[in-house]
Amino acid sequence: MAIIRLAAIVIAIEALFYVLLSYYLRSLRRERLEEEWAERHPAEPGDSPERDEFVRRSMHDFHRTLRSRLVALVFVLPTLAIFVIAYLVNNR
């Protein structure tokens, strides 16, 4: 029963970190895209439909990048570390 509680707690914490980290990375990317738009189009400051479309298309492409996929390691690495530690402790 203890292992089930541990697994539930670990998954909940990993999910929280996954959401926070992915939100943070998306916000950084969105900010860079908005700055890039401002540099390319200095005569069009502020929000515009073209800028929103540029950011939307670029963010869609961002979800396919390696960086966004590496965030999934938040689930894999801690779980793997816990299993390895539990194995090493129980087999000594």
mmCIF file as gemmi writes it, N, C-alpha and C atoms, coordinates in Angstrom:
data_model
loop_
_atom_site.group_PDB
_atom_site.id
_atom_site.type_symbol
_atom_site.label_atom_id
_atom_site.label_alt_id
_atom_site.label_comp_id
_atom_site.label_asym_id
_atom_site.label_entity_id
_atom_site.label_seq_id
_atom_site.pdbx_PDB_ins_code
_atom_site.Cartn_x
_atom_site.Cartn_y
_atom_site.Cartn_z
_atom_site.occupancy
_atom_site.B_iso_or_equiv
_atom_site.pdbx_formal_charge
_atom_site.auth_seq_id
_atom_site.auth_asym_id
_atom_site.pdbx_PDB_model_num
ATOM 1 N N . MET Axp A 1 ? 0.815 -1.19 0 1 0 ? 1 A 1
ATOM 2 C CA . MET Axp A 1 ? 0 0 0 1 0 ? 1 A 1
ATOM 3 C C . MET Axp A 1 ? 0.868 1.268 0 1 0 ? 1 A 1
ATOM 4 N N . ALA Axp A 2 ? 2.01 1.178 0.665 1 0 ? 2 A 1
ATOM 5 C CA . ALA Axp A 2 ? 2.903 2.33 0.741 1 0 ? 2 A 1
ATOM 6 C C . ALA Axp A 2 ? 3.454 2.697 -0.631 1 0 ? 2 A 1
ATOM 7 N N . ILE Axp A 3 ? 3.726 1.704 -1.46 1 0 ? 3 A 1
ATOM 8 C CA . ILE Axp A 3 ? 4.263 1.983 -2.789 1 0 ? 3 A 1
ATOM 9 C C . ILE Axp A 3 ? 3.213 2.687 -3.66 1 0 ? 3 A 1
ATOM 10 N N . ILE Axp A 4 ? 1.951 2.357 -3.459 1 0 ? 4 A 1
ATOM 11 C CA . ILE Axp A 4 ? 0.881 3.004 -4.225 1 0 ? 4 A 1
ATOM 12 C C . ILE Axp A 4 ? 0.762 4.471 -3.817 1 0 ? 4 A 1
ATOM 13 N N . ARG Axp A 5 ? 0.852 4.731 -2.503 1 0 ? 5 A 1
ATOM 14 C CA . ARG Axp A 5 ? 0.817 6.127 -2.053 1 0 ? 5 A 1
ATOM 15 C C . ARG Axp A 5 ? 2.009 6.903 -2.579 1 0 ? 5 A 1
ATOM 16 N N . LEU Axp A 6 ? 3.19 6.278 -2.526 1 0 ? 6 A 1
ATOM 17 C CA . LEU Axp A 6 ? 4.397 6.932 -3.049 1 0 ? 6 A 1
ATOM 18 C C . LEU Axp A 6 ? 4.24 7.243 -4.529 1 0 ? 6 A 1
ATOM 19 N N . ALA Axp A 7 ? 3.744 6.28 -5.292 1 0 ? 7 A 1
ATOM 20 C CA . ALA Axp A 7 ? 3.558 6.483 -6.73 1 0 ? 7 A 1
ATOM 21 C C . ALA Axp A 7 ? 2.567 7.613 -6.995 1 0 ? 7 A 1
ATOM 22 N N . ALA Axp A 8 ? 1.489 7.655 -6.238 1 0 ? 8 A 1
ATOM 23 C CA . ALA Axp A 8 ? 0.486 8.705 -6.433 1 0 ? 8 A 1
ATOM 24 C C . ALA Axp A 8 ? 1.065 10.082 -6.121 1 0 ? 8 A 1
ATOM 25 N N . ILE Axp A 9 ? 1.819 10.174 -5.036 1 0 ? 9 A 1
ATOM 26 C CA . ILE Axp A 9 ? 2.426 11.458 -4.663 1 0 ? 9 A 1
ATOM 27 C C . ILE Axp A 9 ? 3.459 11.893 -5.701 1 0 ? 9 A 1
ATOM 28 N N . VAL Axp A 10 ? 4.282 10.955 -6.147 1 0 ? 10 A 1
ATOM 29 C CA . VAL Axp A 10 ? 5.314 11.277 -7.136 1 0 ? 10 A 1
ATOM 30 C C . VAL Axp A 10 ? 4.677 11.722 -8.451 1 0 ? 10 A 1
ATOM 31 N N . ILE Axp A 11 ? 3.653 11.034 -8.888 1 0 ? 11 A 1
ATOM 32 C CA . ILE Axp A 11 ? 2.987 11.406 -10.137 1 0 ? 11 A 1
ATOM 33 C C . ILE Axp A 11 ? 2.339 12.78 -10.009 1 0 ? 11 A 1
ATOM 34 N N . ALA Axp A 12 ? 1.73 13.06 -8.869 1 0 ? 12 A 1
ATOM 35 C CA . ALA Axp A 12 ? 1.106 14.373 -8.673 1 0 ? 12 A 1
ATOM 36 C C . ALA Axp A 12 ? 2.148 15.487 -8.699 1 0 ? 12 A 1
ATOM 37 N N . ILE Axp A 13 ? 3.271 15.274 -8.039 1 0 ? 13 A 1
ATOM 38 C CA . ILE Axp A 13 ? 4.337 16.286 -8.021 1 0 ? 13 A 1
ATOM 39 C C . ILE Axp A 13 ? 4.944 16.452 -9.407 1 0 ? 13 A 1
ATOM 40 N N . GLU Axp A 14 ? 5.174 15.342 -10.092 1 0 ? 14 A 1
ATOM 41 C CA . GLU Axp A 14 ? 5.717 15.412 -11.45 1 0 ? 14 A 1
ATOM 42 C C . GLU Axp A 14 ? 4.762 16.149 -12.382 1 0 ? 14 A 1
ATOM 43 N N . ALA Axp A 15 ? 3.472 15.89 -12.256 1 0 ? 15 A 1
ATOM 44 C CA . ALA Axp A 15 ? 2.491 16.564 -13.1 1 0 ? 15 A 1
ATOM 45 C C . ALA Axp A 15 ? 2.494 18.067 -12.843 1 0 ? 15 A 1
ATOM 46 N N . LEU Axp A 16 ? 2.597 18.443 -11.584 1 0 ? 16 A 1
ATOM 47 C CA . LEU Axp A 16 ? 2.656 19.867 -11.247 1 0 ? 16 A 1
ATOM 48 C C . LEU Axp A 16 ? 3.884 20.523 -11.872 1 0 ? 16 A 1
ATOM 49 N N . PHE Axp A 17 ? 5.043 19.895 -11.725 1 0 ? 17 A 1
ATOM 50 C CA . PHE Axp A 17 ? 6.259 20.447 -12.321 1 0 ? 17 A 1
ATOM 51 C C . PHE Axp A 17 ? 6.18 20.468 -13.841 1 0 ? 17 A 1
ATOM 52 N N . TYR Axp A 18 ? 5.567 19.452 -14.428 1 0 ? 18 A 1
ATOM 53 C CA . TYR Axp A 18 ? 5.415 19.413 -15.875 1 0 ? 18 A 1
ATOM 54 C C . TYR Axp A 18 ? 4.59 20.597 -16.364 1 0 ? 18 A 1
ATOM 55 N N . VAL Axp A 19 ? 3.481 20.85 -15.715 1 0 ? 19 A 1
ATOM 56 C CA . VAL Axp A 19 ? 2.613 21.953 -16.112 1 0 ? 19 A 1
ATOM 57 C C . VAL Axp A 19 ? 3.333 23.288 -15.94 1 0 ? 19 A 1
ATOM 58 N N . LEU Axp A 20 ? 3.982 23.471 -14.8 1 0 ? 20 A 1
ATOM 59 C CA . LEU Axp A 20 ? 4.688 24.731 -14.548 1 0 ? 20 A 1
ATOM 60 C C . LEU Axp A 20 ? 5.83 24.947 -15.532 1 0 ? 20 A 1
ATOM 61 N N . LEU Axp A 21 ? 6.618 23.915 -15.773 1 0 ? 21 A 1
ATOM 62 C CA . LEU Axp A 21 ? 7.754 24.035 -16.677 1 0 ? 21 A 1
ATOM 63 C C . LEU Axp A 21 ? 7.311 24.264 -18.117 1 0 ? 21 A 1
ATOM 64 N N . SER Axp A 22 ? 6.297 23.552 -18.565 1 0 ? 22 A 1
ATOM 65 C CA . SER Axp A 22 ? 5.839 23.759 -19.939 1 0 ? 22 A 1
ATOM 66 C C . SER Axp A 22 ? 5.219 25.146 -20.112 1 0 ? 22 A 1
ATOM 67 N N . TYR Axp A 23 ? 4.48 25.614 -19.12 1 0 ? 23 A 1
ATOM 68 C CA . TYR Axp A 23 ? 3.914 26.968 -19.187 1 0 ? 23 A 1
ATOM 69 C C . TYR Axp A 23 ? 5.032 28.009 -19.234 1 0 ? 23 A 1
ATOM 70 N N . TYR Axp A 24 ? 6.066 27.817 -18.424 1 0 ? 24 A 1
ATOM 71 C CA . TYR Axp A 24 ? 7.192 28.755 -18.392 1 0 ? 24 A 1
ATOM 72 C C . TYR Axp A 24 ? 7.914 28.777 -19.74 1 0 ? 24 A 1
ATOM 73 N N . LEU Axp A 25 ? 8.2 27.611 -20.307 1 0 ? 25 A 1
ATOM 74 C CA . LEU Axp A 25 ? 8.901 27.561 -21.591 1 0 ? 25 A 1
ATOM 75 C C . LEU Axp A 25 ? 8.059 28.171 -22.714 1 0 ? 25 A 1
ATOM 76 N N . ARG Axp A 26 ? 6.75 27.923 -22.706 1 0 ? 26 A 1
ATOM 77 C CA . ARG Axp A 26 ? 5.883 28.526 -23.72 1 0 ? 26 A 1
ATOM 78 C C . ARG Axp A 26 ? 5.844 30.042 -23.588 1 0 ? 26 A 1
ATOM 79 N N . SER Axp A 27 ? 5.823 30.53 -22.344 1 0 ? 27 A 1
ATOM 80 C CA . SER Axp A 27 ? 5.787 31.987 -22.168 1 0 ? 27 A 1
ATOM 81 C C . SER Axp A 27 ? 7.091 32.631 -22.619 1 0 ? 27 A 1
ATOM 82 N N . LEU Axp A 28 ? 8.224 31.968 -22.363 1 0 ? 28 A 1
ATOM 83 C CA . LEU Axp A 28 ? 9.501 32.496 -22.854 1 0 ? 28 A 1
ATOM 84 C C . LEU Axp A 28 ? 9.526 32.541 -24.378 1 0 ? 28 A 1
ATOM 85 N N . ARG Axp A 29 ? 9.066 31.478 -25.007 1 0 ? 29 A 1
ATOM 86 C CA . ARG Axp A 29 ? 9.051 31.416 -26.47 1 0 ? 29 A 1
ATOM 87 C C . ARG Axp A 29 ? 8.11 32.473 -27.049 1 0 ? 29 A 1
ATOM 88 N N . ARG Axp A 30 ? 6.936 32.624 -26.435 1 0 ? 30 A 1
ATOM 89 C CA . ARG Axp A 30 ? 5.974 33.619 -26.91 1 0 ? 30 A 1
ATOM 90 C C . ARG Axp A 30 ? 6.575 35.024 -26.809 1 0 ? 30 A 1
ATOM 91 N N . GLU Axp A 31 ? 7.262 35.305 -25.724 1 0 ? 31 A 1
ATOM 92 C CA . GLU Axp A 31 ? 7.884 36.618 -25.542 1 0 ? 31 A 1
ATOM 93 C C . GLU Axp A 31 ? 8.95 36.863 -26.616 1 0 ? 31 A 1
ATOM 94 N N . ARG Axp A 32 ? 9.758 35.843 -26.914 1 0 ? 32 A 1
ATOM 95 C CA . ARG Axp A 32 ? 10.769 35.99 -27.964 1 0 ? 32 A 1
ATOM 96 C C . ARG Axp A 32 ? 10.124 36.232 -29.328 1 0 ? 32 A 1
ATOM 97 N N . LEU Axp A 33 ? 9.041 35.543 -29.591 1 0 ? 33 A 1
ATOM 98 C CA . LEU Axp A 33 ? 8.351 35.736 -30.867 1 0 ? 33 A 1
ATOM 99 C C . LEU Axp A 33 ? 7.762 37.135 -30.975 1 0 ? 33 A 1
ATOM 100 N N . GLU Axp A 34 ? 7.21 37.632 -29.893 1 0 ? 34 A 1
ATOM 101 C CA . GLU Axp A 34 ? 6.66 38.991 -29.912 1 0 ? 34 A 1
ATOM 102 C C . GLU Axp A 34 ? 7.771 40.024 -30.108 1 0 ? 34 A 1
ATOM 103 N N . GLU Axp A 35 ? 8.916 39.795 -29.49 1 0 ? 35 A 1
ATOM 104 C CA . GLU Axp A 35 ? 10.051 40.7 -29.699 1 0 ? 35 A 1
ATOM 105 C C . GLU Axp A 35 ? 10.556 40.615 -31.132 1 0 ? 35 A 1
ATOM 106 N N . GLU Axp A 36 ? 10.59 39.408 -31.689 1 0 ? 36 A 1
ATOM 107 C CA . GLU Axp A 36 ? 11.015 39.234 -33.079 1 0 ? 36 A 1
ATOM 108 C C . GLU Axp A 36 ? 10.069 39.97 -34.025 1 0 ? 36 A 1
ATOM 109 N N . TRP Axp A 37 ? 8.775 39.886 -33.767 1 0 ? 37 A 1
ATOM 110 C CA . TRP Axp A 37 ? 7.791 40.605 -34.589 1 0 ? 37 A 1
ATOM 111 C C . TRP Axp A 37 ? 8.023 42.109 -34.487 1 0 ? 37 A 1
ATOM 112 N N . ALA Axp A 38 ? 8.291 42.595 -33.278 1 0 ? 38 A 1
ATOM 113 C CA . ALA Axp A 38 ? 8.506 44.031 -33.089 1 0 ? 38 A 1
ATOM 114 C C . ALA Axp A 38 ? 9.756 44.504 -33.833 1 0 ? 38 A 1
ATOM 115 N N . GLU Axp A 39 ? 10.794 43.678 -33.881 1 0 ? 39 A 1
ATOM 116 C CA . GLU Axp A 39 ? 12.007 44.044 -34.609 1 0 ? 39 A 1
ATOM 117 C C . GLU Axp A 39 ? 11.769 44.053 -36.122 1 0 ? 39 A 1
ATOM 118 N N . ARG Axp A 40 ? 11.02 43.087 -36.607 1 0 ? 40 A 1
ATOM 119 C CA . ARG Axp A 40 ? 10.761 42.993 -38.05 1 0 ? 40 A 1
ATOM 120 C C . ARG Axp A 40 ? 9.779 44.044 -38.538 1 0 ? 40 A 1
ATOM 121 N N . HIS Axp A 41 ? 8.849 44.455 -37.689 1 0 ? 41 A 1
ATOM 122 C CA . HIS Axp A 41 ? 7.788 45.388 -38.085 1 0 ? 41 A 1
ATOM 123 C C . HIS Axp A 41 ? 7.725 46.563 -37.1 1 0 ? 41 A 1
ATOM 124 N N . PRO Axp A 42 ? 8.717 47.44 -37.139 1 0 ? 42 A 1
ATOM 125 C CA . PRO Axp A 42 ? 8.724 48.548 -36.18 1 0 ? 42 A 1
ATOM 126 C C . PRO Axp A 42 ? 7.59 49.555 -36.406 1 0 ? 42 A 1
ATOM 127 N N . ALA Axp A 43 ? 7.017 49.58 -37.585 1 0 ? 43 A 1
ATOM 128 C CA . ALA Axp A 43 ? 5.941 50.541 -37.868 1 0 ? 43 A 1
ATOM 129 C C . ALA Axp A 43 ? 4.59 50.066 -37.336 1 0 ? 43 A 1
ATOM 130 N N . GLU Axp A 44 ? 4.51 48.793 -36.892 1 0 ? 44 A 1
ATOM 131 C CA . GLU Axp A 44 ? 3.251 48.237 -36.398 1 0 ? 44 A 1
ATOM 132 C C . GLU Axp A 44 ? 3.376 47.816 -34.932 1 0 ? 44 A 1
ATOM 133 N N . PRO Axp A 45 ? 3.436 48.765 -34.015 1 0 ? 45 A 1
ATOM 134 C CA . PRO Axp A 45 ? 3.571 48.378 -32.607 1 0 ? 45 A 1
ATOM 135 C C . PRO Axp A 45 ? 2.246 47.843 -32.052 1 0 ? 45 A 1
ATOM 136 N N . GLY Axp A 46 ? 2.336 47.035 -31.008 1 0 ? 46 A 1
ATOM 137 C CA . GLY Axp A 46 ? 1.139 46.547 -30.339 1 0 ? 46 A 1
ATOM 138 C C . GLY Axp A 46 ? 0.525 45.342 -31.025 1 0 ? 46 A 1
ATOM 139 N N . ASP Axp A 47 ? -0.657 45.007 -30.553 1 0 ? 47 A 1
ATOM 140 C CA . ASP Axp A 47 ? -1.362 43.845 -31.079 1 0 ? 47 A 1
ATOM 141 C C . ASP Axp A 47 ? -1.933 44.12 -32.462 1 0 ? 47 A 1
ATOM 142 N N . SER Axp A 48 ? -1.855 43.102 -33.298 1 0 ? 48 A 1
ATOM 143 C CA . SER Axp A 48 ? -2.476 43.162 -34.612 1 0 ? 48 A 1
ATOM 144 C C . SER Axp A 48 ? -2.843 41.728 -34.992 1 0 ? 48 A 1
ATOM 145 N N . PRO Axp A 49 ? -3.786 41.558 -35.882 1 0 ? 49 A 1
ATOM 146 C CA . PRO Axp A 49 ? -4.154 40.195 -36.303 1 0 ? 49 A 1
ATOM 147 C C . PRO Axp A 49 ? -2.987 39.452 -36.959 1 0 ? 49 A 1
ATOM 148 N N . GLU Axp A 50 ? -2.149 40.194 -37.694 1 0 ? 50 A 1
ATOM 149 C CA . GLU Axp A 50 ? -0.997 39.555 -38.34 1 0 ? 50 A 1
ATOM 150 C C . GLU Axp A 50 ? 0 39.054 -37.3 1 0 ? 50 A 1
ATOM 151 N N . ARG Axp A 51 ? 0.235 39.872 -36.27 1 0 ? 51 A 1
ATOM 152 C CA . ARG Axp A 51 ? 1.165 39.475 -35.207 1 0 ? 51 A 1
ATOM 153 C C . ARG Axp A 51 ? 0.621 38.259 -34.46 1 0 ? 51 A 1
ATOM 154 N N . ASP Axp A 52 ? -0.652 38.264 -34.149 1 0 ? 52 A 1
ATOM 155 C CA . ASP Axp A 52 ? -1.255 37.128 -33.458 1 0 ? 52 A 1
ATOM 156 C C . ASP Axp A 52 ? -1.149 35.855 -34.288 1 0 ? 52 A 1
ATOM 157 N N . GLU Axp A 53 ? -1.343 35.967 -35.589 1 0 ? 53 A 1
ATOM 158 C CA . GLU Axp A 53 ? -1.226 34.8 -36.472 1 0 ? 53 A 1
ATOM 159 C C . GLU Axp A 53 ? 0.213 34.315 -36.535 1 0 ? 53 A 1
ATOM 160 N N . PHE Axp A 54 ? 1.176 35.232 -36.611 1 0 ? 54 A 1
ATOM 161 C CA . PHE Axp A 54 ? 2.597 34.874 -36.611 1 0 ? 54 A 1
ATOM 162 C C . PHE Axp A 54 ? 2.961 34.125 -35.337 1 0 ? 54 A 1
ATOM 163 N N . VAL Axp A 55 ? 2.53 34.63 -34.21 1 0 ? 55 A 1
ATOM 164 C CA . VAL Axp A 55 ? 2.845 33.983 -32.923 1 0 ? 55 A 1
ATOM 165 C C . VAL Axp A 55 ? 2.152 32.632 -32.84 1 0 ? 55 A 1
ATOM 166 N N . ARG Axp A 56 ? 0.915 32.555 -33.272 1 0 ? 56 A 1
ATOM 167 C CA . ARG Axp A 56 ? 0.173 31.294 -33.21 1 0 ? 56 A 1
ATOM 168 C C . ARG Axp A 56 ? 0.831 30.214 -34.063 1 0 ? 56 A 1
ATOM 169 N N . ARG Axp A 57 ? 1.218 30.563 -35.301 1 0 ? 57 A 1
ATOM 170 C CA . ARG Axp A 57 ? 1.877 29.589 -36.175 1 0 ? 57 A 1
ATOM 171 C C . ARG Axp A 57 ? 3.223 29.162 -35.62 1 0 ? 57 A 1
ATOM 172 N N . SER Axp A 58 ? 3.972 30.111 -35.105 1 0 ? 58 A 1
ATOM 173 C CA . SER Axp A 58 ? 5.288 29.79 -34.559 1 0 ? 58 A 1
ATOM 174 C C . SER Axp A 58 ? 5.181 28.947 -33.29 1 0 ? 58 A 1
ATOM 175 N N . MET Axp A 59 ? 4.179 29.203 -32.478 1 0 ? 59 A 1
ATOM 176 C CA . MET Axp A 59 ? 3.987 28.397 -31.269 1 0 ? 59 A 1
ATOM 177 C C . MET Axp A 59 ? 3.569 26.976 -31.626 1 0 ? 59 A 1
ATOM 178 N N . HIS Axp A 60 ? 2.796 26.836 -32.704 1 0 ? 60 A 1
ATOM 179 C CA . HIS Axp A 60 ? 2.426 25.498 -33.169 1 0 ? 60 A 1
ATOM 180 C C . HIS Axp A 60 ? 3.682 24.725 -33.565 1 0 ? 60 A 1
ATOM 181 N N . ASP Axp A 61 ? 4.604 25.385 -34.241 1 0 ? 61 A 1
ATOM 182 C CA . ASP Axp A 61 ? 5.866 24.755 -34.623 1 0 ? 61 A 1
ATOM 183 C C . ASP Axp A 61 ? 6.723 24.463 -33.396 1 0 ? 61 A 1
ATOM 184 N N . PHE Axp A 62 ? 6.633 25.3 -32.378 1 0 ? 62 A 1
ATOM 185 C CA . PHE Axp A 62 ? 7.424 25.104 -31.16 1 0 ? 62 A 1
ATOM 186 C C . PHE Axp A 62 ? 7.057 23.801 -30.461 1 0 ? 62 A 1
ATOM 187 N N . HIS Axp A 63 ? 5.79 23.41 -30.514 1 0 ? 63 A 1
ATOM 188 C CA . HIS Axp A 63 ? 5.356 22.184 -29.838 1 0 ? 63 A 1
ATOM 189 C C . HIS Axp A 63 ? 5.963 20.94 -30.463 1 0 ? 63 A 1
ATOM 190 N N . ARG Axp A 64 ? 6.498 21.064 -31.66 1 0 ? 64 A 1
ATOM 191 C CA . ARG Axp A 64 ? 7.149 19.941 -32.332 1 0 ? 64 A 1
ATOM 192 C C . ARG Axp A 64 ? 8.652 19.895 -32.065 1 0 ? 64 A 1
ATOM 193 N N . THR Axp A 65 ? 9.205 20.868 -31.369 1 0 ? 65 A 1
ATOM 194 C CA . THR Axp A 65 ? 10.649 20.936 -31.173 1 0 ? 65 A 1
ATOM 195 C C . THR Axp A 65 ? 11.108 20.011 -30.062 1 0 ? 65 A 1
ATOM 196 N N . LEU Axp A 66 ? 12.395 19.773 -30.057 1 0 ? 66 A 1
ATOM 197 C CA . LEU Axp A 66 ? 12.999 18.909 -29.052 1 0 ? 66 A 1
ATOM 198 C C . LEU Axp A 66 ? 12.851 19.497 -27.658 1 0 ? 66 A 1
ATOM 199 N N . ARG Axp A 67 ? 12.992 20.792 -27.534 1 0 ? 67 A 1
ATOM 200 C CA . ARG Axp A 67 ? 12.905 21.429 -26.228 1 0 ? 67 A 1
ATOM 201 C C . ARG Axp A 67 ? 11.555 21.17 -25.565 1 0 ? 67 A 1
ATOM 202 N N . SER Axp A 68 ? 10.499 21.301 -26.33 1 0 ? 68 A 1
ATOM 203 C CA . SER Axp A 68 ? 9.177 21.073 -25.737 1 0 ? 68 A 1
ATOM 204 C C . SER Axp A 68 ? 8.965 19.607 -25.396 1 0 ? 68 A 1
ATOM 205 N N . ARG Axp A 69 ? 9.57 18.719 -26.142 1 0 ? 69 A 1
ATOM 206 C CA . ARG Axp A 69 ? 9.433 17.29 -25.856 1 0 ? 69 A 1
ATOM 207 C C . ARG Axp A 69 ? 10.299 16.858 -24.682 1 0 ? 69 A 1
ATOM 208 N N . LEU Axp A 70 ? 11.387 17.553 -24.443 1 0 ? 70 A 1
ATOM 209 C CA . LEU Axp A 70 ? 12.249 17.205 -23.315 1 0 ? 70 A 1
ATOM 210 C C . LEU Axp A 70 ? 11.579 17.462 -21.972 1 0 ? 70 A 1
ATOM 211 N N . VAL Axp A 71 ? 10.568 18.293 -21.967 1 0 ? 71 A 1
ATOM 212 C CA . VAL Axp A 71 ? 9.842 18.565 -20.734 1 0 ? 71 A 1
ATOM 213 C C . VAL Axp A 71 ? 9.207 17.277 -20.205 1 0 ? 71 A 1
ATOM 214 N N . ALA Axp A 72 ? 8.898 16.345 -21.093 1 0 ? 72 A 1
ATOM 215 C CA . ALA Axp A 72 ? 8.307 15.075 -20.675 1 0 ? 72 A 1
ATOM 216 C C . ALA Axp A 72 ? 9.264 14.266 -19.801 1 0 ? 72 A 1
ATOM 217 N N . LEU Axp A 73 ? 10.539 14.596 -19.839 1 0 ? 73 A 1
ATOM 218 C CA . LEU Axp A 73 ? 11.499 13.905 -18.974 1 0 ? 73 A 1
ATOM 219 C C . LEU Axp A 73 ? 11.24 14.176 -17.503 1 0 ? 73 A 1
ATOM 220 N N . VAL Axp A 74 ? 10.42 15.18 -17.207 1 0 ? 74 A 1
ATOM 221 C CA . VAL Axp A 74 ? 10.031 15.455 -15.826 1 0 ? 74 A 1
ATOM 222 C C . VAL Axp A 74 ? 9.335 14.234 -15.246 1 0 ? 74 A 1
ATOM 223 N N . PHE Axp A 75 ? 8.634 13.48 -16.075 1 0 ? 75 A 1
ATOM 224 C CA . PHE Axp A 75 ? 7.971 12.27 -15.605 1 0 ? 75 A 1
ATOM 225 C C . PHE Axp A 75 ? 8.934 11.089 -15.539 1 0 ? 75 A 1
ATOM 226 N N . VAL Axp A 76 ? 9.826 10.985 -16.488 1 0 ? 76 A 1
ATOM 227 C CA . VAL Axp A 76 ? 10.654 9.797 -16.619 1 0 ? 76 A 1
ATOM 228 C C . VAL Axp A 76 ? 11.813 9.775 -15.618 1 0 ? 76 A 1
ATOM 229 N N . LEU Axp A 77 ? 12.58 10.837 -15.545 1 0 ? 77 A 1
ATOM 230 C CA . LEU Axp A 77 ? 13.802 10.816 -14.743 1 0 ? 77 A 1
ATOM 231 C C . LEU Axp A 77 ? 13.579 10.623 -13.245 1 0 ? 77 A 1
ATOM 232 N N . PRO Axp A 78 ? 12.683 11.355 -12.592 1 0 ? 78 A 1
ATOM 233 C CA . PRO Axp A 78 ? 12.491 11.1 -11.157 1 0 ? 78 A 1
ATOM 234 C C . PRO Axp A 78 ? 11.946 9.7 -10.869 1 0 ? 78 A 1
ATOM 235 N N . THR Axp A 79 ? 11.044 9.215 -11.702 1 0 ? 79 A 1
ATOM 236 C CA . THR Axp A 79 ? 10.501 7.878 -11.502 1 0 ? 79 A 1
ATOM 237 C C . THR Axp A 79 ? 11.589 6.829 -11.658 1 0 ? 79 A 1
ATOM 238 N N . LEU Axp A 80 ? 12.406 6.978 -12.66 1 0 ? 80 A 1
ATOM 239 C CA . LEU Axp A 80 ? 13.523 6.062 -12.872 1 0 ? 80 A 1
ATOM 240 C C . LEU Axp A 80 ? 14.496 6.111 -11.703 1 0 ? 80 A 1
ATOM 241 N N . ALA Axp A 81 ? 14.791 7.303 -11.211 1 0 ? 81 A 1
ATOM 242 C CA . ALA Axp A 81 ? 15.698 7.445 -10.073 1 0 ? 81 A 1
ATOM 243 C C . ALA Axp A 81 ? 15.136 6.76 -8.822 1 0 ? 81 A 1
ATOM 244 N N . ILE Axp A 82 ? 13.851 6.901 -8.59 1 0 ? 82 A 1
ATOM 245 C CA . ILE Axp A 82 ? 13.24 6.26 -7.417 1 0 ? 82 A 1
ATOM 246 C C . ILE Axp A 82 ? 13.32 4.743 -7.536 1 0 ? 82 A 1
ATOM 247 N N . PHE Axp A 83 ? 13.047 4.2 -8.719 1 0 ? 83 A 1
ATOM 248 C CA . PHE Axp A 83 ? 13.124 2.753 -8.895 1 0 ? 83 A 1
ATOM 249 C C . PHE Axp A 83 ? 14.553 2.24 -8.72 1 0 ? 83 A 1
ATOM 250 N N . VAL Axp A 84 ? 15.517 2.968 -9.242 1 0 ? 84 A 1
ATOM 251 C CA . VAL Axp A 84 ? 16.918 2.553 -9.099 1 0 ? 84 A 1
ATOM 252 C C . VAL Axp A 84 ? 17.344 2.594 -7.633 1 0 ? 84 A 1
ATOM 253 N N . ILE Axp A 85 ? 16.988 3.65 -6.929 1 0 ? 85 A 1
ATOM 254 C CA . ILE Axp A 85 ? 17.34 3.75 -5.509 1 0 ? 85 A 1
ATOM 255 C C . ILE Axp A 85 ? 16.666 2.641 -4.709 1 0 ? 85 A 1
ATOM 256 N N . ALA Axp A 86 ? 15.391 2.404 -4.976 1 0 ? 86 A 1
ATOM 257 C CA . ALA Axp A 86 ? 14.674 1.322 -4.263 1 0 ? 86 A 1
ATOM 258 C C . ALA Axp A 86 ? 15.312 -0.033 -4.568 1 0 ? 86 A 1
ATOM 259 N N . TYR Axp A 87 ? 15.701 -0.265 -5.795 1 0 ? 87 A 1
ATOM 260 C CA . TYR Axp A 87 ? 16.349 -1.526 -6.149 1 0 ? 87 A 1
ATOM 261 C C . TYR Axp A 87 ? 17.68 -1.681 -5.43 1 0 ? 87 A 1
ATOM 262 N N . LEU Axp A 88 ? 18.481 -0.62 -5.435 1 0 ? 88 A 1
ATOM 263 C CA . LEU Axp A 88 ? 19.797 -0.69 -4.788 1 0 ? 88 A 1
ATOM 264 C C . LEU Axp A 88 ? 19.678 -0.876 -3.277 1 0 ? 88 A 1
ATOM 265 N N . VAL Axp A 89 ? 18.74 -0.231 -2.662 1 0 ? 89 A 1
ATOM 266 C CA . VAL Axp A 89 ? 18.57 -0.331 -1.212 1 0 ? 89 A 1
ATOM 267 C C . VAL Axp A 89 ? 18.078 -1.733 -0.833 1 0 ? 89 A 1
ATOM 268 N N . ASN Axp A 90 ? 17.184 -2.29 -1.612 1 0 ? 90 A 1
ATOM 269 C CA . ASN Axp A 90 ? 16.612 -3.599 -1.268 1 0 ? 90 A 1
ATOM 270 C C . ASN Axp A 90 ? 17.514 -4.765 -1.628 1 0 ? 90 A 1
ATOM 271 N N . ASN Axp A 91 ? 18.507 -4.566 -2.465 1 0 ? 91 A 1
ATOM 272 C CA . ASN Axp A 91 ? 19.38 -5.656 -2.879 1 0 ? 91 A 1
ATOM 273 C C . ASN Axp A 91 ? 20.763 -5.602 -2.259 1 0 ? 91 A 1
ATOM 274 N N . ARG Axp A 92 ? 20.902 -4.897 -1.18 1 0 ? 92 A 1
ATOM 275 C CA . ARG Axp A 92 ? 22.205 -4.872 -0.499 1 0 ? 92 A 1
ATOM 276 C C . ARG Axp A 92 ? 22.174 -5.686 0.736 1 0 ? 92 A 1
